[in-house]
Short mmCIF file of C-alpha atoms in Angstrom, two decimals:
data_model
loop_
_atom_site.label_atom_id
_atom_site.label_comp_id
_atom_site.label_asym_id
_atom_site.label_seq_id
_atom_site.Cartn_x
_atom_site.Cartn_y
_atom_site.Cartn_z
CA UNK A 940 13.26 57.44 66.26
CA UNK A 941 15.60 58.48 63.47
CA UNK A 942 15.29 56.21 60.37
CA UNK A 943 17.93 54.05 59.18
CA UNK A 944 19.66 55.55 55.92
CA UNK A 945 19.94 52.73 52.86
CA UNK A 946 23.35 51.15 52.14
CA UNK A 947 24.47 51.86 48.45
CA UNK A 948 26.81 51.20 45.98
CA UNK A 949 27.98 52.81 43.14
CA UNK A 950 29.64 52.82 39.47
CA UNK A 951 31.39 54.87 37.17
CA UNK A 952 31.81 54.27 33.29
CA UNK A 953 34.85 56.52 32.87
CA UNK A 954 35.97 58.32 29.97
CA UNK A 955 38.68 61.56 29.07
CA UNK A 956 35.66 64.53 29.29
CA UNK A 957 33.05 62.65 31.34
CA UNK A 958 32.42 59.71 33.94
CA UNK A 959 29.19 58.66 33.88
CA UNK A 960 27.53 57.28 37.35
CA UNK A 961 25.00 54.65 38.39
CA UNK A 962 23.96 53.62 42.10
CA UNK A 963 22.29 50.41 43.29
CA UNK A 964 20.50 49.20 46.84
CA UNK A 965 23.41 47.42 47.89
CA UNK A 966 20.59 44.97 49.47
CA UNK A 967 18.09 44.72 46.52
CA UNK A 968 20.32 45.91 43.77
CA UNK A 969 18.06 47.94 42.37
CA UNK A 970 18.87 50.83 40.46
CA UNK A 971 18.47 54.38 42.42
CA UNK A 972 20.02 57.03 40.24
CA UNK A 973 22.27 57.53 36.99
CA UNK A 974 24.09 60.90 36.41
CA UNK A 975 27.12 62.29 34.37
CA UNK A 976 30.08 64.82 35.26
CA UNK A 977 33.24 66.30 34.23
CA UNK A 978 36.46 65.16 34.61
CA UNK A 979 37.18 68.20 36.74
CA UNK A 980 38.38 68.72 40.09
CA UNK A 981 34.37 70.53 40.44
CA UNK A 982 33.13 67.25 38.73
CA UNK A 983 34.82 64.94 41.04
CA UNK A 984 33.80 66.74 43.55
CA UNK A 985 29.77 66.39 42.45
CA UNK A 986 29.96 63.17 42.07
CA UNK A 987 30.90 62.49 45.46
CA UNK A 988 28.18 64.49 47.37
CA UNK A 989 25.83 62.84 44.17
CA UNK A 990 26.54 59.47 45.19
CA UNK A 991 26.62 60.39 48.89
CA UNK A 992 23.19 61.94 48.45
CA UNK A 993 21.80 58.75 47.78
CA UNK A 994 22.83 56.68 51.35
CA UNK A 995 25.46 55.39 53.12
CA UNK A 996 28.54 54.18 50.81
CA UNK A 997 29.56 50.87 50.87
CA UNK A 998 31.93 50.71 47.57
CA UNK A 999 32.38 52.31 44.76
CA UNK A 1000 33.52 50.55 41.34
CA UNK A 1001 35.51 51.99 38.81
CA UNK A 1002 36.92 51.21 35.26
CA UNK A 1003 39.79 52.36 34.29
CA UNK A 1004 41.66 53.56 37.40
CA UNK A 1005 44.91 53.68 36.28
CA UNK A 1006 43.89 55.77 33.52
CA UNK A 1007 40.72 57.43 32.95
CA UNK A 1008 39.50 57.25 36.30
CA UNK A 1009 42.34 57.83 37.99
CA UNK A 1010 41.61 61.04 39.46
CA UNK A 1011 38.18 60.16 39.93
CA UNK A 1012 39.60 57.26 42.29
CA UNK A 1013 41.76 59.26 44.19
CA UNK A 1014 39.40 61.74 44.98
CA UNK A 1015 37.05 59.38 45.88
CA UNK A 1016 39.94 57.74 48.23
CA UNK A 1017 40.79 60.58 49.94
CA UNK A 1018 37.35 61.29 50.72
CA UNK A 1019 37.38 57.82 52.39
CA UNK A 1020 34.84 55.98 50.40
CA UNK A 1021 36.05 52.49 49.48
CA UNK A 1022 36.93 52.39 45.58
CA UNK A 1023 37.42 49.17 43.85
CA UNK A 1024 39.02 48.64 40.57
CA UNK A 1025 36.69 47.05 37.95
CA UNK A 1026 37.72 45.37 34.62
CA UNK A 1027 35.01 46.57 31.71
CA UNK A 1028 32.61 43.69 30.66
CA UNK A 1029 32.84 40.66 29.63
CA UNK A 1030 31.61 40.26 25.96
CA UNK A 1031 29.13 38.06 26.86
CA UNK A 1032 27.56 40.45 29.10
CA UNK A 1033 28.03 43.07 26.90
CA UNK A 1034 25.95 41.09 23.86
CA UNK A 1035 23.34 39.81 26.01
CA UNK A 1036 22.42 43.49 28.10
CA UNK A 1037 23.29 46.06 25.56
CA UNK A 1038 26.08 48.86 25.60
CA UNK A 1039 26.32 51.91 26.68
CA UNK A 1040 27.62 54.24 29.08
CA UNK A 1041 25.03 54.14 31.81
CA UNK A 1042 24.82 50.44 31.38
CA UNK A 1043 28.17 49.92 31.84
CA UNK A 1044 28.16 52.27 35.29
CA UNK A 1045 25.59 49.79 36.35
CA UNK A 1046 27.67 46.61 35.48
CA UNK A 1047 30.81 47.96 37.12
CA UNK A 1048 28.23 48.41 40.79
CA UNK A 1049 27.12 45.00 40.42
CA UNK A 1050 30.45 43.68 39.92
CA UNK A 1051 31.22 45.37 43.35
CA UNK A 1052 28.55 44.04 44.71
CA UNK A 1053 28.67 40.08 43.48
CA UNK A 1054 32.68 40.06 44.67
CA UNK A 1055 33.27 39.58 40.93
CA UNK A 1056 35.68 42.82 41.77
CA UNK A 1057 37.53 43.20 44.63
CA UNK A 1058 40.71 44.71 43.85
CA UNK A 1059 42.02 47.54 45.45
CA UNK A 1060 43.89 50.36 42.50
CA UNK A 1061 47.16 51.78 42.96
CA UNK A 1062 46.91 54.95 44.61
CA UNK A 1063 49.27 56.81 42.53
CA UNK A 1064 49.85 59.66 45.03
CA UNK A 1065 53.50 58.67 46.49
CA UNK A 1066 57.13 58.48 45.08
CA UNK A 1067 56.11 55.42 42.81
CA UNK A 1068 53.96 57.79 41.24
CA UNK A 1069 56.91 59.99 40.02
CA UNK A 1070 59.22 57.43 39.47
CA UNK A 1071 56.20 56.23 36.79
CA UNK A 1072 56.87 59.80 35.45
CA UNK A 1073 59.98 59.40 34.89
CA UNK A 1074 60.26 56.09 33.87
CA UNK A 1075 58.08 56.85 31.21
CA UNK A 1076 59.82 59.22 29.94
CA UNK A 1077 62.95 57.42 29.51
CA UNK A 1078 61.21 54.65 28.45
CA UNK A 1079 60.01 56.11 24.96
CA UNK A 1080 63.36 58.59 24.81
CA UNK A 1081 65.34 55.65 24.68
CA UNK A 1082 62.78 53.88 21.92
CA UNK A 1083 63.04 57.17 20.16
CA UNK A 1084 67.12 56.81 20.85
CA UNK A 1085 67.34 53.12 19.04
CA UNK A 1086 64.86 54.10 15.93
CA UNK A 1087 67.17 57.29 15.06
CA UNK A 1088 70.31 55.79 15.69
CA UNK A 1089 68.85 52.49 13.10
CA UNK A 1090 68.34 55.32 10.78
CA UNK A 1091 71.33 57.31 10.56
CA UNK A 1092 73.03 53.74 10.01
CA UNK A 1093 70.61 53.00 7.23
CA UNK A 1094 71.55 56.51 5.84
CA UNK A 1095 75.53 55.62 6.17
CA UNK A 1096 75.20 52.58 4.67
CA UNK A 1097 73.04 54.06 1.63
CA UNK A 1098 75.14 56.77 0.88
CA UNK A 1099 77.28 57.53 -2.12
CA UNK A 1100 80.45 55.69 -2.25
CA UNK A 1101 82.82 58.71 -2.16
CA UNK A 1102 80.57 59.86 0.99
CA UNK A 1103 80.75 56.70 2.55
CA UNK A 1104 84.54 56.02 1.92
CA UNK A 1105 85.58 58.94 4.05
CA UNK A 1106 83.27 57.90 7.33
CA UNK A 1107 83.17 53.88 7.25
CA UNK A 1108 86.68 53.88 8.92
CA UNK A 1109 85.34 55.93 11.63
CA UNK A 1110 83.41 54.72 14.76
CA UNK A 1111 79.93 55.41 15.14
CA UNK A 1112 80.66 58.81 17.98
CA UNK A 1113 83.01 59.76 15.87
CA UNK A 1114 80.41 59.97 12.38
CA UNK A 1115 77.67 61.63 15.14
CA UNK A 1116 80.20 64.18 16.11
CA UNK A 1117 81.12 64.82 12.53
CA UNK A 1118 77.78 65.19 11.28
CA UNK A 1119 76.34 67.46 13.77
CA UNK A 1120 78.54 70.13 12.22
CA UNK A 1121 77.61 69.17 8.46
CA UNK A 1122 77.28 72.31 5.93
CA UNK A 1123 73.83 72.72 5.12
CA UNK A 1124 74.64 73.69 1.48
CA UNK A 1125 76.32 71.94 -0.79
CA UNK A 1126 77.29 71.33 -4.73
CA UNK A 1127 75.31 67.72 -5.14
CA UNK A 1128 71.46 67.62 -4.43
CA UNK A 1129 71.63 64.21 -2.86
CA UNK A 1130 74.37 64.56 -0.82
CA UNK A 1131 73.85 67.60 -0.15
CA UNK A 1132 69.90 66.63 1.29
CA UNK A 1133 71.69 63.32 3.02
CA UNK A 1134 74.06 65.54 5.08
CA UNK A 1135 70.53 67.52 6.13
CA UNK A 1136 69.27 64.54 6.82
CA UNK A 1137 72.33 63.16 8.90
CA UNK A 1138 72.59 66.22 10.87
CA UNK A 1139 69.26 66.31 11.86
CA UNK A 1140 68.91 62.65 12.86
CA UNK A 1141 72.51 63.95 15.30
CA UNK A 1142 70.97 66.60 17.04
CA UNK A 1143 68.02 64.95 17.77
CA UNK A 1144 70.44 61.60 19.56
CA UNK A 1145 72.30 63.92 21.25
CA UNK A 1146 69.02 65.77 22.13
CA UNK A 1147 67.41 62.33 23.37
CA UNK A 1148 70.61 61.18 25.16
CA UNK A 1149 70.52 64.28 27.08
CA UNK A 1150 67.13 63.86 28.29
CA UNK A 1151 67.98 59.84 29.49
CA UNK A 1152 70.92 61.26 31.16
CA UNK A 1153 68.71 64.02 33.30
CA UNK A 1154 66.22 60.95 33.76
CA UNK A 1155 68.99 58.72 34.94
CA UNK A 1156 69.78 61.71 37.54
CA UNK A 1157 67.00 62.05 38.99
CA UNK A 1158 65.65 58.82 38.91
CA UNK A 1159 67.94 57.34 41.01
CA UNK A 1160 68.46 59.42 43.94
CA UNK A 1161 64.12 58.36 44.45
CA UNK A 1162 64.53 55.40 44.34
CA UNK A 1163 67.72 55.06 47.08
CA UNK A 1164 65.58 57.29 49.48
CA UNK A 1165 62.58 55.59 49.43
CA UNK A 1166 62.89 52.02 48.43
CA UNK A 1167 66.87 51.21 49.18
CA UNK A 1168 66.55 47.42 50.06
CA UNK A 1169 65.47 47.13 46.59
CA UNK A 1170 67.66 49.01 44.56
CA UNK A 1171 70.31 46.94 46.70
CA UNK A 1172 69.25 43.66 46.05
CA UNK A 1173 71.70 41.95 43.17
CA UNK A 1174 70.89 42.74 39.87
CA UNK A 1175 68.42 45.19 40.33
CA UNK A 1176 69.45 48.42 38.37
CA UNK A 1177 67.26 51.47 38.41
CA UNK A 1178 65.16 51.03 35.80
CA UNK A 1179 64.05 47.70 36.49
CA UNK A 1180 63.65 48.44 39.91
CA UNK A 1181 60.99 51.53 38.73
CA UNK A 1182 59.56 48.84 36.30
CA UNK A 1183 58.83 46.17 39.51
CA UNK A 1184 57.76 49.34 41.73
CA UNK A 1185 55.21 50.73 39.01
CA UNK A 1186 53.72 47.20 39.34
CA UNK A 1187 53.31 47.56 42.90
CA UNK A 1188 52.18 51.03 43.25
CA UNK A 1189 52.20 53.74 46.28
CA UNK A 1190 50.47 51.05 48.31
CA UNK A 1191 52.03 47.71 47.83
CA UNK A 1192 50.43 46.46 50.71
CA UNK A 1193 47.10 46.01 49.13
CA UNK A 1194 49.38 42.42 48.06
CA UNK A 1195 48.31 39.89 50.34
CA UNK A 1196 51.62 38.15 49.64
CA UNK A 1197 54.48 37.68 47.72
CA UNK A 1198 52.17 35.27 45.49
CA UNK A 1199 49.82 37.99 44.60
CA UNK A 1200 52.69 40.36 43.73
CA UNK A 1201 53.98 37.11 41.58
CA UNK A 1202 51.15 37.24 39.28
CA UNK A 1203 51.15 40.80 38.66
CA UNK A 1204 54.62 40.62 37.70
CA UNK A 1205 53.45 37.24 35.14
CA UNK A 1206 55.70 35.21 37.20
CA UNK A 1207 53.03 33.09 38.51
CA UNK A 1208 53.64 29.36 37.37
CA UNK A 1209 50.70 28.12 35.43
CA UNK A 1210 50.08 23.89 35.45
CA UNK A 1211 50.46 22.61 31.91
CA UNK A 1212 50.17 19.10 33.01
CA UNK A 1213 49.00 16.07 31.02
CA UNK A 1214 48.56 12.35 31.82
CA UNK A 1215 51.91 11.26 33.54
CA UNK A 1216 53.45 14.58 32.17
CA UNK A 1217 53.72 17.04 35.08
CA UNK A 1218 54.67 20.69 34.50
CA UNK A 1219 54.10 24.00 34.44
CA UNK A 1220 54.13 26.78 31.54
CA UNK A 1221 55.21 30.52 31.66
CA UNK A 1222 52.42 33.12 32.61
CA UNK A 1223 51.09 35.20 29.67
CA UNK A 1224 49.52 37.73 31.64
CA UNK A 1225 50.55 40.11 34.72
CA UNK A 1226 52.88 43.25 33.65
CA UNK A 1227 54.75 42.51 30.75
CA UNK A 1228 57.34 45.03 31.57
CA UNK A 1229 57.39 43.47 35.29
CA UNK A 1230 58.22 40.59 34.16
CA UNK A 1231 60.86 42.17 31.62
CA UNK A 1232 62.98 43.56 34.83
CA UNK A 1233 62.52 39.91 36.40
CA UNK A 1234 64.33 38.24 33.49
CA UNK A 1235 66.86 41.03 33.47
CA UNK A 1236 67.48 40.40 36.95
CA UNK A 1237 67.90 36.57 36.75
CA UNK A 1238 69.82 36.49 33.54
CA UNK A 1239 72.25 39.00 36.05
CA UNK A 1240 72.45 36.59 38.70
CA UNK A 1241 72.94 33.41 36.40
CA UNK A 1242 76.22 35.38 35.13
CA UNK A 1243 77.21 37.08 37.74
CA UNK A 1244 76.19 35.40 41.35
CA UNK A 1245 77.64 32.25 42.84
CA UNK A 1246 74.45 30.90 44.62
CA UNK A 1247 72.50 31.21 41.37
CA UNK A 1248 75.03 29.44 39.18
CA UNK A 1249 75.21 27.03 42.08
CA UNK A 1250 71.23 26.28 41.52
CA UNK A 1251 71.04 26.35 38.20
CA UNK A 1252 74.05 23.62 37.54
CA UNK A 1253 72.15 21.63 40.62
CA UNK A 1254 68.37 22.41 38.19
CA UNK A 1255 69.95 21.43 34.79
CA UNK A 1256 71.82 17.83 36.48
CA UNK A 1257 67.77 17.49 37.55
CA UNK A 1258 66.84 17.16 34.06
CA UNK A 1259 65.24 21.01 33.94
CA UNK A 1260 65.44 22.97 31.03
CA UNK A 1261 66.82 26.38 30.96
CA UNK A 1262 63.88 28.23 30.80
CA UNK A 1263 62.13 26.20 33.22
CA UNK A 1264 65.14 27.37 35.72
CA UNK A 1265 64.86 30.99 34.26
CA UNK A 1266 61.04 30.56 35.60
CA UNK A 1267 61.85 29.13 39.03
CA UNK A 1268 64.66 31.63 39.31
CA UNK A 1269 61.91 34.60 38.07
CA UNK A 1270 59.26 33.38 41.01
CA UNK A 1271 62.12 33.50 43.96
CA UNK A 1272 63.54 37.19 42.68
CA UNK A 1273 59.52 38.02 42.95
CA UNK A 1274 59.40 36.88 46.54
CA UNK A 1275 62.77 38.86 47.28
CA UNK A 1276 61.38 42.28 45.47
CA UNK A 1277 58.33 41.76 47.08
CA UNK A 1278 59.87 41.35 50.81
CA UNK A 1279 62.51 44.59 49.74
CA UNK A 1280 59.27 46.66 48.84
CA UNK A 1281 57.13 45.66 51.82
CA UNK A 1282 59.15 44.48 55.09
CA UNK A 1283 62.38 45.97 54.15
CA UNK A 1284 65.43 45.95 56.88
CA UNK A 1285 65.49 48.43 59.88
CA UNK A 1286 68.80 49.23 58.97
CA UNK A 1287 70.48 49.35 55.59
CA UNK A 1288 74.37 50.14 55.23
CA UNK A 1289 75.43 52.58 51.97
CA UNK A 1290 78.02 53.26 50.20
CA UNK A 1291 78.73 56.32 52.65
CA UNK A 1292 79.04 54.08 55.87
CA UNK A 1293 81.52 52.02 53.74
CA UNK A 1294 83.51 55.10 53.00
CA UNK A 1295 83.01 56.06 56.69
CA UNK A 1296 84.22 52.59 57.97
CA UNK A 1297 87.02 52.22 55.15
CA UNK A 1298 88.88 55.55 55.82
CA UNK A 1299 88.50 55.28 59.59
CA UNK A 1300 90.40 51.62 59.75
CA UNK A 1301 93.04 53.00 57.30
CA UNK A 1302 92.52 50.78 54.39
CA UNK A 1303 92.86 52.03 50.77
CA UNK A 1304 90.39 51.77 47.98
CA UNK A 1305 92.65 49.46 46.57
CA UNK A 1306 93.64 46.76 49.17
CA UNK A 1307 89.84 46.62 50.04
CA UNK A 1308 89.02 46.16 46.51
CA UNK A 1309 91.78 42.91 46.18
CA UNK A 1310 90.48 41.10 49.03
CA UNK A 1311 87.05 41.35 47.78
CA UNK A 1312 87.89 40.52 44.71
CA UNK A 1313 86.63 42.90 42.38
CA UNK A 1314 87.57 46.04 40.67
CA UNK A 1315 88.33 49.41 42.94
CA UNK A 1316 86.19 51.30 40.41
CA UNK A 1317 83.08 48.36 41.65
CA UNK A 1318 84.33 49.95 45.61
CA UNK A 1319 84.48 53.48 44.39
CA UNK A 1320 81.15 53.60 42.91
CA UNK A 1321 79.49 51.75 45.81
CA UNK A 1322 81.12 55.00 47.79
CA UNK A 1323 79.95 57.44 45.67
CA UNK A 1324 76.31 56.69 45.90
CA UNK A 1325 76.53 55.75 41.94
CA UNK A 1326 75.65 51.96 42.54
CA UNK A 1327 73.77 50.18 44.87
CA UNK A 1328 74.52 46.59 46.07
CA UNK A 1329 73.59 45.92 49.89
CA UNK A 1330 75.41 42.47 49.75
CA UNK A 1331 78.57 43.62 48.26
CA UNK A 1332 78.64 46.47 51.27
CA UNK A 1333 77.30 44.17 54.04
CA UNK A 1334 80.62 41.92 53.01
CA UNK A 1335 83.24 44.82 52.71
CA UNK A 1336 81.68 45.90 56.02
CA UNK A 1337 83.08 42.29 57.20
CA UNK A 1338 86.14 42.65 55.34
CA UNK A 1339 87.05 45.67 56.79
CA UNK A 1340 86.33 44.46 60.59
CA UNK A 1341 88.31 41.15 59.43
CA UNK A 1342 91.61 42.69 58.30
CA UNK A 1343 91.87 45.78 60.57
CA UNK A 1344 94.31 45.07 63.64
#
């Protein structure tokens, strides 16, 4: 009779050199085996047939998935073991048992195993994964962008008057252009060190707008292949659409629903209610920068889309405040993303099957462009793949049935 191999479960402490491992009984929760490794492909690798070793794998906890133990967690992953995300202890915890490392591996197994952790982490090994590359980048380009272009104003508006005479008149491109080809040399010390200083601060914007603008070309293009409903939805530029995505992750459908995805993005409406007062209060936590591309989006559609003006005049005759609305407004666009992301259409016209449909019925940019009622540039970058706005095509699509004979 062949004897029936223990269930266990197991937990890593994670770090940048070394994740340190503990497994537990998953019946008795008692402790069966501590060990450390490498943050190596080998060490990964150990761990596994380590923690294998010791029974049949239930779950594994991690910390830290989305950074340290990232790797860790997909290897883990693609070996098929179950991997759950883990938060690090409570303080509590941590004052009443001690810390350290091998402690800690043991807290994260035992949150696996009392359901205190049950989330599933981002795999990180699909397009969302580069377009968090990316996004990055551009993200701390542009920061770097604003803080040098603050500074060469600073320097403009600090310099001597006879300096400043000749380039106040001028716009800001124009001063950039003029002082990437300053002289290096000069007769005055101090202007001769600002015009160092100036040039330097110009090479390095032109330097940083160059990388946004390689960013910005390659960013795009992923995101139309691979998540198009969303990029089409109103208001939702590139960048905000990578900033909801990177929320999400390469497998979104670890969400249970568009709630779930709601309070990851901080859009979640909290109760703030007292006595006969009855409201709710914005959500401080979930993905700041989530939430940042939700209020983008809104403040878009208040200005720009009929529907949302529509409900907000309707909200503010109600008695609602503005930012109330803005929060209402923040949880629908999160139930929209989260529908683009997960259950998107079959079938999702471009800007090319506009173009197609346009030129075969004969109608010009133009004549398109005044029915609609919007600019023929708005039509022409629709066609050229340079904006993306399913509702805008889905009605030129109709306009174009509706006035061809």
């Amino acid at each position: 009779m062949t004897a029936t191999r223990r269930r266990v479960t197991g937990g890593f402490d994670t770090h940048a050199d070394t994740n340190v491992g503990a497994v537990l009984d998953t019946i008795t929760f008692k402790p069966l085996s501590r060990a450390e490794f490498p943050t190596t492909a080998a060490g990964h690798q150990a761990a596994l047939e380590w923690i294998r070793d010791q029974g049949v794998v239930d779950a594994v906890g991690i910390e830290s998935t989305g950074t340290y133990g990232a790797g860790l967690a997909r290897h883990l992953a693609a070996a098929g073991v179950r991997v759950v995300e883990v938060n690090r202890p409570e303080k509590l915890d941590r004052y009443l048992d001690g810390k350290d490392d091998f402690i800690d591996a043991e807290a994260a197994a035992r949150a696996v195993l009392s359901g205190r952790a049950s989330a599933i982490p981002k795999s990180g090994d699909g397009p969302v994964e580069a377009i968090r590359s990316l996004e990055t980048a551009h993200e701390s380009a542009a920061h770097d962008r604003v803080e040098a272009i603050n500074q060469f104003k600073s320097m403009m508006f600090r310099a001597p008057n006879q300096f400043r005479d000749v380039f106040s008149t001028k716009t800001f491109r124009h001063q950039l252009n003029a002082a990437v080809r300053f002289r290096t040399s000069y007769d005055d010390l101090v202007e001769q060190e600002l015009r160092v200083a100036l040039k330097m601060l110009a090479q390095r914007i032109r330097f940083l707008e160059a990388q946004i603008a390689v960013i910005e070309a390659r960013l795009r293009p992923i995101i139309a292949e691979h998540f198009p409903a969303l990029l089409g939805l109103h208001g939702v530029g590139p960048h905000s659409a990578a900033q909801l995505l990177m929320a999400a992750g390469d497998n979104a459908d670890r969400l249970h629903s568009d709630a779930a995805f709601a309070k990851l993005c901080g859009a979640c409406p909290r109760p703030a209610s007292s006595g006969k007062t009855v409201r709710f209060r914005l959500d401080r936590g979930g993905s700041r920068n989530a939430n940042r591309a939700l209020y983008r989006i809104v403040i878009v559609r208040m200005r720009y889309d009929d529907n949302t003006k529509r409900y907000v005049a309707r909200r503010l005759a109600e008695g609602k405040t503005k930012a109330e609305i803005i929060r209402c407004l923040k949880r629908f666009v999160a139930r929209e993303v989260f529908g683009a992301i997960i259950n998107p259409p079959d079938t999702i016209p471009t800007g090319q099957d506009l173009r197609a449909a346009r030129i075969a019925a004969g109608i010009t940019l133009t004549a398109l462009a005044i029915s609609l009622s919007v600019a023929p540039t708005n039509i022409s970058r629709l066609e050229r793949g340079l904006e993306h706005h399913t509702a805008r095509v889905h009605q030129a699509l109709e306009t174009i049935e509706t006035i061809t004979p």
